[in-house]
Amino acid sequence: MSSHASRFLKWSLLFGLTLGVSATAETTLWRDPAQPADVRAEALVQAMTQDEKLQLVFGQFGSVQKRPAFYPAVEARMGSAGYVPGIARLGIPPQWITDAGLGVATQRQSAAPYRERTALPGSIAAAASFDPAMAYRGGAMIGAEARASGFNVMLGGGIDLLREPRGGRNFEYAGEDPLLAASVVGAAIAGIQSNGIISTIKHFAFNAQETGRMVASADIADSAARMSDLLAFELAIEKGKPGAAMCAYNRVNTVYACESDYLLTTVLKNDWRYRGYVMSDWGAVHSTEKAANAGLDQESAYTFDAKPFFGAPLRQAVIEGKVPQARLDDMARRIAYAMFATGLYDNPVAEAPIDFEASRKVAQAAAEGGIVLLKNAGVLPLTSSVKHIVVIGSHADKGVMSGGGSSTVFPQGVNAVPGIGPQGWPGPVVFLPSSPLAALKSALPGATVEYLDGADAKAAAAAAAKADLAIVFASQWSTEDADHDLNLPDGLDDLIAAVAAANAKTVVVLQNGGPVLMPWLDKAAGVVEAWFPGAGGGEAIARVLTGAVDASGRLPVTFPASLAQLAHPALPGTDANGKPFAIEYTEGAAVGYKWFAKNRSTPLFPFGFGLSYTHFSYGKPSVATKDGRLTVTFDVTNTGKRAGAAVPQIYVGPAAGADAAQWEAPFRLAGWGKAVLQPGETRAFSVSVDPRLLARFDSAARAWTVSGGTYTVSLGASAADFRQTASVHVDAALYAVDSFAKQ
Ligand code: BGC
């Protein structure tokens, strides 16, 4: 009997007999949806030939059709990110892979017409909404569009912590805090996968900047890593259960992420008990044996790598015993597991019509939840007493800006402002046809609303001088493959200063992917951060400006007052000229507001900050402890005259005896609530605190350790605005590294 057959028999005895299935059913057990995913995956791998296993773990770019000889058919969806052929005899569908940073993307290499789909606001806006339920709805919407477009694997969501405010992909990520990022990205992943398709958490790990992303090494100690970016991945995986994880381009502690035994096997698969598969980023594979043995399960798009490393070379490595057969089986088993666990195997995708109006409403609601009001010197919301408004700049007459790179989504209809930015990769700049100007006009029928493109600052200032109020739209495009500086481009700072000098009632609406500096802040009467606001962005901006909906977003990232305040005042690797360099994350887990609090720096706007059109008062929190978990309860009252969204935040930090020196910062975000309160309404909130947020990671003990002592629980409106505090004693505790794994 071959070893293959003997293992099958052993497996059948183990599972088949205990489950009481017949001899015939045993051979096709993977087809039975009533069986657990792991049982089906094992049965499927047992039934696969070596060729089939090798095929399953070897992907190609969806837009280039260079196929190895053994591929049965090429049926990629053109213009997509990737494709792995199916295995019809086993019922394994092809993997049709699309990017998902904003929605169903189209690689611009494909010929027009582009795949026209609905763009959500950037993930940073989802984080700003502090609303996981909204993030789930967004994920569910883009997942439904993916399914209707014939895709069954989505490459979202990005969750690298925002360590580099100049990072080109910050709009694809969810800010600087591990808990907030995990809550919204985990929810978005669950939403995508509610469509019976796979979602991919990425980029594992520490791909915080684009500069030197193919060569840089992100260097960080294990303990700090586990308490920062890795914690974000860990919590999001627990919550969203993504079928796939994508290893990053960069190196981590000198080792390529896709060859890192530490990241892929020790942390992800062993410590977190992750059951899904690891796919490589497009062009992130550098070896066969090293990558395979480190834990890479799929070479996603071999055309991007220097040469194919899986496929024939992997077959040879297995023959030579350099990669164990068991490792190849494990790769196939993990992909199969993800297909069964998500429903992909049982629910074949098929192209179907899309209800764009319904999708746009989801995107608009997401934008409304994430827009942050940063400054309001009594000018907002706009009222009917404002009779003459001048709107300036950023093509506000046509649409709203969206993010670039592989996540680029082409809107239904046309790019509202074609021809801007790079026309090749990573462009073009896409404007979604949702005009803030048109939306403002229809919301304010009694006012004259005129538009100037802002190209001539003097003309804009002159028009502003004659108006009751001016609104300057200022955009900074950001994209994969390029970082940017923190000043607005194209002379926008000067334009804003000129308009604000001409009219004291000047409101600035920002569309961008992360923090910017605001040299004109003192002169502006209002500032609104709209991020890249997605398919219904124009309407959402108008509704926030007019107060039809409260400004309910809060910053998921600290806006610095100057570069000097950052952990890395200069962008690492700027002068590396393509040569390898290290990004020394010596700040460790003190990312964003933690860095600012530790250094007692005052930012331009703190993490968690955002104004409402009403006001809230905060009651004293009470804290209960049970099994090492804190539950914080408190009341919030709307003390103003309008309904509005409260986003009370809970921060925890060590006090007496609680080993403060071991913490990366004085406090950490431990939870929050979000609710719309009517005038005078009081609402009770309850926040449950994960023990890891009271712990430090002890690398030697391989455990989360909580020091016994007193902790301070603060209730605040931002990381720099604590309104109430309470103290609580917490007993010492130790949680083994794998004790939170649930998958
Ligand atoms: C990006 C990934 C993306 C992939 C496929 C890469 O350039 O880094 O995030 O999923 O391309 O398009």
CSV table of C-alpha atoms in Angstrom, one decimal, residues 30 37-38 40-45 48 56 92 95 198 243 275-277 329-345:
chain,number,residue,atom,x,y,z
A,30,TRP,CA,-14.9,16.8,1.4
A,37,ALA,CA,-14.0,22.5,7.5
A,38,ASP,CA,-10.9,20.8,8.9
A,40,ARG,CA,-13.2,18.3,4.7
A,41,ALA,CA,-9.8,19.9,4.0
A,42,GLU,CA,-8.0,16.8,5.2
A,43,ALA,CA,-10.2,14.5,3.0
A,44,LEU,CA,-9.6,16.8,0.0
A,45,VAL,CA,-5.9,16.8,0.4
A,48,MET,CA,-5.4,15.2,-4.5
A,56,LEU,CA,-3.4,25.0,-6.0
A,92,ILE,CA,-12.4,23.0,-6.5
A,95,GLN,CA,-9.5,31.3,-7.2
A,198,ILE,CA,-12.3,34.6,1.2
A,243,GLY,CA,-9.3,32.8,5.1
A,275,ARG,CA,-5.8,27.8,10.2
A,276,GLY,CA,-6.0,29.7,6.9
A,277,TYR,CA,-3.2,30.1,4.3
A,329,ASP,CA,0.2,18.9,2.0
A,330,ASP,CA,-0.2,21.6,4.7
A,331,MET,CA,-0.2,24.3,2.1
A,332,ALA,CA,-3.0,22.6,0.1
A,333,ARG,CA,-4.9,21.8,3.3
A,334,ARG,CA,-4.8,25.4,4.5
A,335,ILE,CA,-6.2,26.7,1.2
A,336,ALA,CA,-8.8,24.0,1.2
A,337,TYR,CA,-9.7,24.8,4.8
A,338,ALA,CA,-10.2,28.5,3.9
A,339,MET,CA,-12.4,27.5,1.0
A,340,PHE,CA,-14.6,25.3,3.2
A,341,ALA,CA,-14.6,27.6,6.3
A,342,THR,CA,-15.8,30.6,4.3
A,343,GLY,CA,-18.3,28.8,2.1
A,344,LEU,CA,-16.3,29.5,-1.1
A,345,TYR,CA,-16.3,25.8,-2.1
